[in-house]
Amino acid sequence: MMGAYREAYEASIREPESFWREAAKAIDWETYPSRILDDSQAPLYRWFPDARLNTCVNAVDRHVRDGRGDQPAIIYDSPLTETQQTITYAELLDHVARFAGVLTDLGVRHGDRVVIYMPMIPQTVVAMLASARIGAVHSVVFGGFAPAELSARIDDAKPRVILTASCGIEPARIIEYKPLVDAAIEMSEHAPQAVVVFQRPQVTAELGARDVDWNDAVSSAVPADPVSVAATDPLYILYTSGTTGRPKGIVRDNGGHAVAMAWSFRHVYGMNPGDVWWSASDVGWVVGHSYIVYAPLISGATTVLYEGKPVGTPDAGAFWRLIEQHRVRAVFTAPTAIRAIKKEDPNAEHLVKYDVGSLETFFFAGERLDPDTFEWASGHLHVPIIDNWWQTETGWPIAANLRGLEPLPIKSGSPSFPVPGYDVQILDPASQDVPVGGEGDIAIKLPLPPGTLPTLWGDDDRYVASYLSDHPGYYTSGDGGFFDEDGYLYVMGRTDDVINVAGHRLSTGSMEAVVAAHPAVAECAVIGVHDDLKGQIPRAFVVLKAGEDPDPDELQARIVQSVREEIGPVAAFKEVVIVPALPKTRSGKILRRTMRGIAAGRDEPVPSTIEDPAVLDALVDVLRQKT
Ligand code: COA
Ligand code: AMP
């Protein structure tokens, strides 16, 4: 007999329209979808083309209307500021409607963009929902990015307003955001009309002519009603790193996204209305958008908003304290968080101090779940440890073990099976046949399911060129992998120049641009090398210009500083190695893939174009060094 997973999966591939028509019932629509999929512009597809709704109504208003007004919507827990605050759905509605009034007063209208550069505080969630309420398009930028990165996003999204706070807080320092925002605007061609600043007690930002004090604006605002938007209207843009330095503006629509959030929260994560759910990530990343904000709120659950780190705030018991205190039913984080805890507390001595009996499942995503982390978490937490694989582009899992549909046996190293809606196939990069079980590009047959990117912001051509051209009729994920004999998917890592540092996705191309700008550098390559804590860290290999002989430590310090200033501290860029030459093809292209392969310990063919074997040996030695 076919299990529930297989049945749902096959139905979703065989009859996607019926499948998603049924799933759409979980959403409150203003105009119910009569058409499900518009394929008239293939390979660009649109879900629910004639439907109308408001995402904020689905995430907030309807729960108050349906009697959940007194239920906590958000539990804000910030050991960094020693603050805790519970916000009910009724209170959230009040905050969001008022802040939507602020945006309206500032002239923000349906379709206008709102950039949000804010830390992990409830006001950030309020800002996102308020933008959705009036049909605007938010673009949240992670606080660890430097002004130049923020500026690139401002120029691409052209926001009418920017929302920020006076500071973000890291354990070792306070980061004043306002000067960063000012610097970013200074660098940008596009000038936003206003910057709204939430003043935190730790820092009071100086306000200039363009700036608006958040609380002042709220106190004079009239709550705004939700507007009805087309299901295909954009809800947000989230920029992510691609192969080149120019970030890609991933577009998320309103209708498909709402359906996918509700469906995945229930079926992938097995969560119900009223459950307490904690996604330990940051709202600046896709995990934060989908599983701190939209999925739990659209589903009427309680979401924990954590402003802290896995260790050091105050100790390696931070996660376990939160689970006990808020009676968390499921946690979702990146493996690097557990590696940080394990490093500090290898025997989980902090864990036994807490009652984590409410915990039923522990989910991981954002990077490969390495076997050590899997074993440690399984051995100490005694709950299912569930890996899921996805990307900013898809917004929700492509491969998972579906806890709410049919929990299946778990295999370490695999995120299990393709999720309903995703026709995942392994394709050969050179269009040859891939033998069963063979490794290749992980591709998804079009159309992608609801909630995934319909395009890149303002750039259909780049969307098609970046994702849909390698294998016509398919979306190319950028990851390589294979299926085993039982149909489990294994994700082996990126096939392009994207790296994953502590669960944060970064482009080595953008780092190379900064490194190459140093006057002593003739050429360079930045590749990801293994790191026990962060999974990968970037390392730059530079060849100096003839006649240059800088002090290596000084050179490294200057380049590291430039990367922090141009990209941001989140790049975790710390190492520059001077090498006599880089491996190249005959036409002079640097063999980054070969270098990555050597660094990963794989048997890559040895590049032949470095003539001097001693030079090659030296490079291989450097690449093989583990950090
Ligand atoms: N604003 C400003 N700076 C930030 C920042 C933010 N929001 N987030 C991180 N940074 C800074 C850090 O302070 C650090 O700066 P430093 O070089 O001066 O020390 C740098 O960016 C690198 O940050 P990170 O890679 O996060 O390293 P870390 O040592 O501070 O913490 C972990 C490491 C593993 C504990 C942390 O990355 C973590 O908790 N990750 C798991 C959860 C997660 O966020 N996953 C993301 C997607 S699911
Ligand atoms: P992001 O867009 O930031 O979510 O990063 C997506 C990338 O992270 C993917 O393309 C993968 O390379 C990697 N990734 C995310 N989740 C997993 C996972 N569970 N296993 C392996 N790699 C993952």
XYZ file of C-alpha atoms and ligand atoms in Angstrom:
698
model
C 0.000 0.000 0.000
C 1.254 3.469 -0.869
C 2.158 5.600 2.153
C 0.786 9.078 2.727
C 4.024 10.713 1.606
C 4.270 8.835 -1.667
C 0.588 9.363 -2.383
C 0.814 13.125 -1.812
C 4.053 13.401 -3.720
C 2.759 11.607 -6.765
C -0.504 13.547 -6.747
C 1.432 16.825 -6.573
C 3.505 15.918 -9.620
C 0.721 14.272 -11.614
C -1.946 16.870 -10.927
C -0.306 19.963 -9.475
C -3.337 22.148 -10.014
C -5.681 19.884 -8.039
C -3.082 19.479 -5.337
C -2.563 23.223 -4.822
C -6.244 24.025 -5.282
C -6.868 21.853 -2.224
C -3.954 23.404 -0.288
C -5.271 26.907 -1.059
C -8.213 26.231 1.286
C -5.957 26.990 4.260
C -5.836 30.650 3.210
C -8.431 33.420 3.530
C -8.862 34.941 0.067
C -10.695 38.076 -0.936
C -11.217 36.545 -4.354
C -10.949 32.793 -4.283
C -8.630 31.361 -6.969
C -10.516 29.971 -9.902
C -7.412 29.467 -12.018
C -4.527 27.736 -10.290
C -1.552 27.913 -12.654
C -0.828 30.314 -15.476
C 1.695 28.679 -17.781
C 1.112 31.014 -20.731
C 4.522 32.701 -20.260
C 6.534 29.510 -19.664
C 9.228 29.110 -18.517
C 7.837 31.859 -16.248
C 4.874 30.533 -14.274
C 2.385 32.267 -11.986
C 0.262 30.595 -9.330
C -3.311 31.662 -8.545
C -3.349 34.322 -11.289
C -6.897 35.593 -10.677
C -6.992 35.446 -6.876
C -6.770 38.301 -4.381
C -5.822 38.339 -0.708
C -3.815 40.145 1.931
C -0.918 38.303 3.556
C -1.089 40.365 6.760
C -4.772 39.513 7.178
C -3.827 35.854 6.949
C -0.979 36.236 9.423
C -2.738 38.436 11.968
C -6.305 39.724 11.517
C -7.984 36.408 10.879
C -6.573 34.878 14.051
C -7.985 37.726 16.130
C -11.300 37.369 14.295
C -11.277 33.607 14.943
C -10.679 33.897 18.692
C -6.897 33.736 18.997
C -6.576 37.391 20.044
C -5.231 36.525 23.498
C -2.819 33.863 22.289
C 0.837 34.883 22.126
C 1.848 35.529 18.539
C 5.455 36.488 19.309
C 7.638 35.682 22.287
C 10.606 38.021 22.099
C 13.520 36.686 24.136
C 16.684 38.744 24.146
C 19.435 37.711 26.540
C 21.575 40.351 24.842
C 19.375 43.081 26.319
C 17.925 41.031 29.185
C 14.447 41.613 27.793
C 11.474 39.335 27.311
C 8.157 40.372 25.859
C 5.073 38.445 24.848
C 2.884 39.962 22.156
C -0.572 38.525 21.626
C -2.259 38.378 18.247
C -4.576 41.238 19.303
C -1.597 43.365 20.312
C 0.248 42.458 17.133
C -2.738 43.569 15.072
C -2.749 46.894 16.868
C 1.005 47.449 16.326
C 0.900 46.369 12.700
C -2.174 48.433 11.769
C -0.643 51.506 13.400
C 2.684 51.043 11.710
C 0.894 50.503 8.413
C -0.603 53.935 9.144
C 2.920 55.338 9.555
C 3.948 53.950 6.181
C 0.790 55.325 4.579
C 1.489 58.758 6.097
C 4.941 58.621 4.531
C 3.348 58.093 1.134
C 4.049 54.367 0.815
C 1.496 52.781 -1.495
C 0.711 49.434 -3.074
C 3.792 48.217 -4.975
C 6.248 50.656 -3.345
C 9.351 49.129 -1.794
C 10.349 49.394 1.851
C 13.898 48.424 2.849
C 14.207 47.084 6.384
C 17.674 47.070 7.983
C 16.915 46.051 11.527
C 17.967 43.687 14.307
C 16.017 40.810 15.841
C 13.361 42.844 17.640
C 9.548 42.681 17.407
C 9.446 45.998 15.525
C 11.125 44.256 12.591
C 8.298 41.726 12.338
C 5.774 44.538 12.740
C 7.479 46.422 9.896
C 7.319 43.422 7.560
C 3.653 42.769 8.279
C 2.748 46.459 8.024
C 4.355 46.595 4.595
C 2.350 43.529 3.561
C -0.826 45.111 4.971
C -0.715 48.043 2.575
C 0.462 46.002 -0.399
C 4.002 47.377 -0.321
C 7.042 45.190 -1.005
C 9.558 44.801 1.776
C 13.201 43.984 1.385
C 14.927 43.004 4.606
C 18.706 43.361 4.589
C 20.695 41.372 7.153
C 22.419 43.601 9.717
C 25.825 41.990 9.214
C 26.119 43.488 5.708
C 28.192 46.630 5.206
C 26.895 49.892 3.689
C 28.110 48.988 0.175
C 25.937 45.852 0.173
C 22.987 47.799 1.568
C 23.532 50.433 -1.092
C 23.477 47.840 -3.895
C 20.100 46.681 -2.601
C 18.794 50.239 -2.290
C 19.709 50.963 -5.883
C 18.080 47.783 -7.112
C 14.876 47.935 -5.041
C 14.511 51.756 -5.076
C 12.621 51.961 -1.771
C 10.389 54.876 -0.916
C 11.400 54.513 2.749
C 14.017 52.709 4.803
C 13.225 51.374 8.250
C 16.005 50.913 10.751
C 16.871 50.900 14.435
C 19.485 52.856 16.314
C 21.582 49.718 16.806
C 22.063 46.010 16.559
C 23.680 44.121 19.388
C 26.380 41.485 19.078
C 27.788 39.885 22.257
C 31.062 41.793 21.986
C 29.841 45.108 20.592
C 26.985 47.393 19.755
C 26.607 48.185 16.078
C 25.206 51.625 15.375
C 22.964 51.148 12.352
C 22.111 54.756 11.565
C 25.618 55.751 10.366
C 25.657 52.589 8.221
C 22.310 53.491 6.657
C 23.437 57.072 6.075
C 26.643 55.839 4.440
C 24.675 53.442 2.240
C 22.308 56.192 1.100
C 25.286 58.437 0.424
C 26.711 55.768 -1.916
C 23.396 55.112 -3.664
C 21.982 56.738 -6.748
C 18.477 56.246 -5.475
C 17.446 58.445 -2.545
C 14.664 57.198 -0.265
C 12.185 59.798 0.877
C 12.480 59.011 4.581
C 14.324 56.861 7.088
C 12.272 55.753 10.087
C 14.471 55.032 13.107
C 13.483 52.919 16.095
C 15.511 54.243 19.004
C 16.729 51.426 21.233
C 17.748 52.230 24.810
C 21.370 51.219 24.149
C 22.022 53.932 21.542
C 20.204 57.108 20.558
C 20.727 57.823 16.891
C 21.020 61.392 15.728
C 18.201 62.259 13.376
C 18.602 64.470 10.339
C 16.171 66.186 7.973
C 15.158 62.969 6.183
C 14.749 60.953 9.395
C 11.600 60.154 11.323
C 11.445 58.916 14.911
C 9.588 55.595 14.983
C 7.670 56.201 18.210
C 6.707 59.768 17.303
C 5.363 58.557 13.978
C 3.424 55.728 15.616
C 1.864 58.007 18.230
C 0.324 60.236 15.572
C -0.608 57.494 13.099
C -4.109 56.274 12.360
C -4.338 52.461 12.035
C -4.498 51.464 8.374
C -6.843 48.866 6.948
C -5.449 46.045 4.853
C -5.594 46.413 1.095
C -6.455 43.632 -1.271
C -3.595 42.619 -3.573
C -3.302 40.207 -6.469
C -1.943 36.821 -5.477
C 0.796 37.436 -8.023
C 1.798 40.817 -6.572
C 5.175 40.754 -4.838
C 5.182 40.495 -1.061
C 8.914 40.851 -0.673
C 12.315 40.896 -2.332
C 15.122 39.090 -0.564
C 18.584 39.566 -1.993
C 20.894 36.602 -2.044
C 24.402 35.913 -3.215
C 24.957 34.572 -6.664
C 28.068 33.682 -8.571
C 28.840 37.289 -9.395
C 29.158 40.116 -6.906
C 25.759 41.559 -7.884
C 23.127 40.157 -5.488
C 20.008 38.585 -6.911
C 16.641 39.988 -5.846
C 14.540 36.930 -5.176
C 10.870 37.838 -5.573
C 8.181 36.243 -3.437
C 4.546 36.662 -4.395
C 1.625 36.938 -1.983
C -0.704 34.073 -2.905
C 1.623 31.183 -3.687
C 3.741 32.107 -0.685
C 0.809 32.116 1.753
C -0.310 28.697 0.507
C 3.213 27.263 0.686
C 3.789 28.635 4.189
C 0.576 27.130 5.545
C 1.098 23.823 3.751
C 4.744 23.369 4.755
C 4.273 24.370 8.385
C 1.593 21.739 8.756
C 2.956 18.953 6.579
C 6.735 19.355 6.576
C 7.103 20.546 10.159
C 4.003 18.913 11.640
C 3.012 22.080 13.483
C -0.489 23.125 14.476
C -2.230 26.378 15.396
C -1.346 27.308 18.968
C 1.967 25.436 19.004
C 5.109 27.182 20.229
C 7.734 27.139 17.516
C 11.237 28.521 17.548
C 13.341 29.191 14.496
C 16.776 30.276 15.718
C 17.900 32.229 12.702
C 17.707 35.895 11.709
C 14.882 37.659 9.889
C 17.521 38.850 7.404
C 17.708 35.339 5.921
C 15.095 33.286 4.155
C 14.705 30.947 7.135
C 13.759 33.997 9.153
C 11.254 35.264 6.595
C 9.527 31.930 6.168
C 9.833 30.283 9.554
C 10.253 33.074 12.088
C 7.591 35.291 10.562
C 5.232 34.089 7.871
C 4.662 30.344 8.293
C 4.060 30.327 12.063
C 1.921 33.456 11.984
C -0.126 32.460 8.937
C -0.700 29.172 10.766
C -1.782 30.770 14.062
C 1.169 29.407 16.036
C 3.402 31.229 18.520
C 6.833 32.161 17.200
C 9.873 32.755 19.389
C 12.030 35.681 18.304
C 15.494 35.193 19.781
C 18.065 37.946 19.929
C 21.094 36.006 21.087
C 23.624 33.388 20.114
C 23.756 29.656 20.795
C 26.693 30.164 23.161
C 27.898 33.043 25.295
C 24.458 34.555 25.892
C 25.084 33.661 28.647
C 26.441 30.133 28.094
C 26.065 26.928 26.100
C 22.737 26.275 27.829
C 20.995 29.203 26.099
C 18.978 27.046 23.694
C 17.872 24.614 26.386
C 16.780 27.447 28.670
C 14.570 28.842 25.911
C 13.000 25.468 25.175
C 12.183 24.943 28.854
C 10.952 28.440 29.555
C 8.690 28.824 26.525
C 7.676 25.146 26.286
C 8.893 25.019 22.698
C 7.535 22.134 20.645
C 10.005 22.299 17.772
C 13.244 24.136 17.016
C 14.686 24.995 13.650
C 18.276 26.199 13.222
C 21.469 25.792 11.205
C 23.905 22.963 12.096
C 26.581 25.543 12.867
C 24.590 26.591 15.945
C 24.821 23.068 17.370
C 28.495 22.841 16.426
C 29.034 26.013 18.471
C 27.243 24.453 21.473
C 29.041 21.140 21.084
C 32.414 22.848 20.949
C 31.748 24.624 24.223
C 29.865 21.837 25.969
C 30.846 18.538 24.303
C 29.070 16.386 26.892
C 25.937 18.518 26.962
C 26.344 19.211 30.658
C 24.206 22.327 30.338
C 21.389 20.374 28.775
C 20.669 18.265 31.848
C 19.998 21.400 33.887
C 16.838 22.062 31.885
C 13.578 20.281 31.283
C 13.342 20.125 27.517
C 10.488 17.620 27.587
C 8.242 19.856 25.479
C 10.586 19.407 22.516
C 9.348 16.934 19.919
C 11.488 17.639 16.875
C 14.696 19.446 16.005
C 14.983 20.722 12.422
C 18.093 21.796 10.580
C 18.678 23.638 7.326
C 20.864 26.256 5.749
C 23.902 24.051 5.195
C 24.784 20.377 5.112
C 23.928 18.559 8.333
C 27.248 16.845 9.028
C 27.177 13.381 10.616
C 28.925 14.538 13.831
C 26.304 17.193 14.483
C 23.525 14.761 13.621
C 24.924 12.157 16.047
C 25.506 14.650 18.834
C 22.037 16.153 18.546
C 20.348 12.722 18.278
C 22.334 11.329 21.182
C 21.645 14.186 23.555
C 18.212 15.472 22.601
C 16.456 12.119 22.065
C 14.065 13.569 19.511
C 14.014 13.137 15.732
C 16.724 15.246 14.088
C 15.376 16.373 10.742
C 17.446 17.859 7.962
C 15.802 19.835 5.193
C 17.329 21.204 2.043
C 16.201 24.382 0.349
C 17.295 27.820 -0.733
C 16.360 31.477 -0.632
C 14.978 30.992 -4.118
C 12.443 28.352 -3.118
C 11.448 29.869 0.235
C 10.504 26.483 1.677
C 11.932 22.959 1.714
C 12.694 21.113 -1.505
C 13.694 17.930 0.342
C 12.619 16.867 3.818
C 11.242 14.114 5.986
C 7.642 15.219 6.254
C 6.755 15.117 9.936
C 3.152 16.161 9.481
C 2.414 13.855 6.580
C 4.290 10.642 7.180
C 7.485 10.474 9.214
C 9.839 8.094 7.415
C 13.118 6.522 8.533
C 15.938 9.039 8.763
C 19.324 8.527 7.116
C 22.226 10.591 8.382
C 23.656 12.762 5.624
C 20.418 13.003 3.636
C 17.515 15.459 3.940
C 15.355 12.480 2.883
C 12.885 12.909 0.025
C 11.663 15.533 -2.432
C 8.794 17.475 -0.910
C 5.448 17.349 -2.753
C 5.466 19.949 -5.514
C 9.159 19.527 -6.353
C 9.959 17.147 -9.208
C 13.639 16.741 -8.296
C 15.941 15.113 -10.822
C 19.669 14.597 -11.162
C 20.957 15.908 -14.470
C 24.364 15.764 -16.009
C 26.074 19.139 -16.407
C 27.063 18.140 -19.956
C 23.577 16.773 -20.731
C 24.693 13.136 -20.731
C 22.560 10.482 -19.068
C 23.182 10.124 -15.364
C 23.204 6.484 -14.281
C 20.785 5.601 -11.473
C 22.489 6.669 -8.266
C 24.952 8.841 -10.175
C 25.930 12.335 -9.092
C 24.995 15.441 -11.068
C 23.242 18.799 -10.927
C 20.185 18.769 -8.712
C 17.474 20.221 -10.897
C 13.729 20.669 -10.482
C 11.373 20.130 -13.371
C 9.248 23.200 -14.101
C 6.913 24.488 -12.897
C 8.257 25.030 -9.424
C 5.504 24.842 -6.806
C 3.732 27.873 -5.259
C 5.832 30.090 -2.994
C 9.031 29.680 -4.992
C 10.523 32.594 -6.905
C 8.509 33.629 -9.967
C 11.441 35.754 -11.181
C 14.239 38.101 -10.087
C 13.284 41.649 -9.224
C 13.008 43.622 -12.449
C 15.060 41.095 -14.385
C 13.255 38.185 -16.035
C 16.212 37.684 -18.370
C 18.661 37.222 -15.540
C 16.261 34.788 -13.896
C 16.101 32.695 -17.054
C 19.853 32.943 -17.683
C 20.823 32.114 -14.083
C 18.428 29.291 -13.320
C 16.528 28.021 -16.344
C 19.084 27.848 -19.118
C 21.511 25.080 -18.143
C 18.813 22.451 -18.447
C 15.844 23.726 -20.489
C 12.548 22.893 -18.776
C 14.265 22.676 -15.397
C 15.307 24.955 -12.572
C 18.998 24.374 -11.784
C 19.531 24.585 -8.041
C 23.294 25.245 -8.033
C 23.774 22.211 -5.771
C 25.137 18.863 -6.841
C 23.971 15.525 -5.464
C 22.457 12.111 -6.044
C 19.652 9.759 -5.035
C 20.518 6.515 -3.285
C 18.829 3.199 -4.022
C 16.007 3.970 -1.574
C 15.240 7.324 -3.156
C 16.933 9.436 -0.477
C 18.484 12.609 -1.828
C 22.066 13.522 -0.909
C 23.145 17.134 -1.367
C 26.887 17.328 -1.897
C 27.417 21.087 -2.105
C 27.373 23.981 -4.505
C 28.624 23.571 -8.032
C 29.207 27.320 -8.383
C 31.096 30.019 -6.501
C 28.597 30.356 -3.685
C 29.831 29.367 -0.228
C 28.047 28.801 3.024
C 29.648 30.318 6.122
C 27.902 29.562 9.420
C 24.679 29.008 7.472
C 25.110 32.345 5.713
C 25.226 32.297 1.943
C 27.998 34.369 0.420
C 29.553 34.944 -2.959
C 33.262 34.345 -3.367
C 33.022 36.461 -6.528
C 32.135 39.564 -4.538
C 35.048 38.896 -2.146
C 37.424 38.439 -5.085
C 36.414 41.831 -6.412
C 37.448 43.431 -3.109
C 40.708 41.460 -2.827
C 41.685 42.190 -6.435
C 41.284 45.917 -5.809
C 44.315 45.934 -3.505
C 47.162 47.682 -5.372
C 49.717 44.920 -4.686
C 47.489 42.098 -5.951
C 47.897 40.901 -9.536
C 45.252 38.191 -9.377
C 43.383 36.221 -6.789
C 40.972 33.417 -6.101
C 38.704 33.121 -3.065
C 37.436 29.670 -2.258
C 35.566 28.114 0.635
C 37.661 25.815 2.822
C 36.405 23.496 5.513
C 35.947 24.914 9.008
C 34.934 22.807 11.980
C 32.606 25.452 13.413
C 31.289 27.422 10.460
C 31.261 24.604 7.915
C 33.129 26.714 5.397
C 35.161 29.882 5.597
C 36.558 31.937 2.757
C 40.267 31.928 2.095
C 41.931 34.188 -0.473
C 44.912 33.135 -2.562
C 46.721 36.075 -4.068
C 49.495 36.438 -6.586
C 51.435 39.671 -6.154
C 52.288 42.104 -8.891
C 55.924 41.933 -10.039
C 58.127 43.983 -7.758
C 55.621 44.049 -4.875
C 56.894 42.666 -1.580
C 54.475 43.661 1.180
C 54.599 42.312 4.711
C 52.175 39.331 4.546
C 50.497 40.152 7.876
C 49.986 43.759 6.905
C 48.645 42.786 3.503
C 46.230 40.348 5.132
C 45.065 42.900 7.699
C 44.388 45.508 5.021
C 42.489 43.156 2.748
C 40.481 41.726 5.659
C 39.529 45.258 6.655
C 38.458 46.063 3.089
C 36.201 42.997 2.954
C 34.616 43.959 6.288
C 34.005 47.467 4.968
C 32.751 46.460 1.530
C 30.790 43.290 2.292
C 30.509 43.143 6.060
C 31.699 41.183 9.078
C 29.309 38.372 8.193
C 31.717 37.284 5.438
C 33.972 35.962 8.242
C 36.844 36.712 5.912
C 40.126 36.409 7.805
C 42.779 34.729 5.673
C 44.923 35.810 2.768
C 47.645 33.490 1.498
C 50.288 34.699 -0.926
C 51.031 32.107 -3.607
C 53.451 32.252 -6.524
C 50.820 31.279 -9.103
C 47.255 30.017 -9.448
C 46.236 26.955 -11.462
C 44.796 28.019 -14.807
C 43.386 26.680 -17.991
C 45.376 27.236 -21.173
C 43.178 30.214 -21.946
C 44.110 31.764 -18.596
C 40.937 31.050 -16.572
C 41.647 30.300 -12.924
C 40.668 26.740 -12.056
C 38.575 27.535 -9.006
C 36.679 24.293 -9.203
C 39.939 22.359 -9.079
C 41.123 24.407 -6.119
C 37.828 23.797 -4.332
C 38.157 20.107 -5.037
C 41.663 19.943 -3.589
C 40.549 21.924 -0.543
C 37.634 19.529 -0.011
C 40.063 16.607 -0.160
C 38.561 15.238 -3.358
C 40.689 13.653 -6.034
C 40.576 16.389 -8.592
C 42.744 16.188 -11.674
C 45.987 18.025 -10.990
C 46.142 21.215 -13.050
C 48.775 21.000 -15.700
C 49.197 24.635 -16.481
C 51.428 25.504 -13.569
C 54.672 24.555 -15.151
C 56.837 24.496 -12.026
C 55.933 21.380 -9.972
C 57.305 22.977 -6.797
C 54.836 25.858 -7.193
C 51.990 23.463 -7.703
C 53.008 21.363 -4.696
C 53.143 24.475 -2.554
C 49.633 25.511 -3.625
C 48.220 22.051 -3.069
C 49.795 22.042 0.398
C 48.195 25.352 1.264
C 44.845 24.239 -0.067
C 44.906 20.991 1.842
C 45.653 22.630 5.159
C 42.614 22.371 7.370
C 41.832 25.434 9.380
N 24.776 42.543 12.686
C 26.078 42.922 12.698
N 27.100 42.042 12.716
C 26.799 40.755 12.723
C 25.470 40.288 12.713
C 24.430 41.247 12.692
N 23.154 40.898 12.656
N 25.505 38.939 12.732
C 26.780 38.558 12.763
N 27.564 39.661 12.766
C 29.028 39.698 12.819
C 29.531 38.967 14.034
O 29.594 39.804 15.161
C 30.921 38.547 13.590
O 31.751 39.694 13.669
P 33.294 39.593 14.104
O 34.021 39.077 12.895
O 33.645 40.999 14.423
O 33.374 38.670 15.267
C 30.750 38.278 12.099
O 29.569 38.996 11.705
C 30.567 36.818 11.754
O 29.350 36.368 12.351
P 28.955 34.824 12.504
O 29.408 34.098 11.268
O 27.540 34.720 12.877
O 29.940 34.327 13.618
P 29.817 34.360 15.180
O 31.147 33.878 15.658
O 29.327 35.672 15.686
O 28.715 33.251 15.525
C 27.503 31.211 15.242
C 28.822 31.954 15.004
C 27.642 29.828 14.656
C 27.243 31.125 16.712
C 26.345 32.013 14.545
O 26.628 32.230 13.199
C 24.999 31.330 14.621
O 24.339 31.352 15.634
N 24.529 30.736 13.499
C 23.378 29.843 13.439
C 22.024 30.382 13.144
C 21.880 31.214 11.932
O 21.844 32.401 12.065
N 21.743 30.668 10.715
C 21.506 31.445 9.520
C 20.592 30.840 8.511
S 19.569 29.517 9.060
P 20.279 29.953 1.360
O 19.782 30.475 0.066
O 21.004 30.972 2.158
O 19.211 29.241 2.143
O 21.386 28.864 1.010
C 21.024 27.792 0.192
C 22.187 26.874 0.017
O 22.590 26.351 1.283
C 21.826 25.660 -0.808
O 21.925 25.897 -2.191
C 22.811 24.636 -0.301
O 24.056 24.781 -0.910
C 22.934 24.980 1.170
N 22.003 24.185 1.982
C 20.879 24.615 2.587
N 20.301 23.614 3.288
C 21.065 22.519 3.114
C 20.984 21.147 3.552
N 20.017 20.741 4.359
N 21.950 20.301 3.143
C 22.949 20.715 2.326
N 23.085 21.978 1.888
C 22.159 22.884 2.264
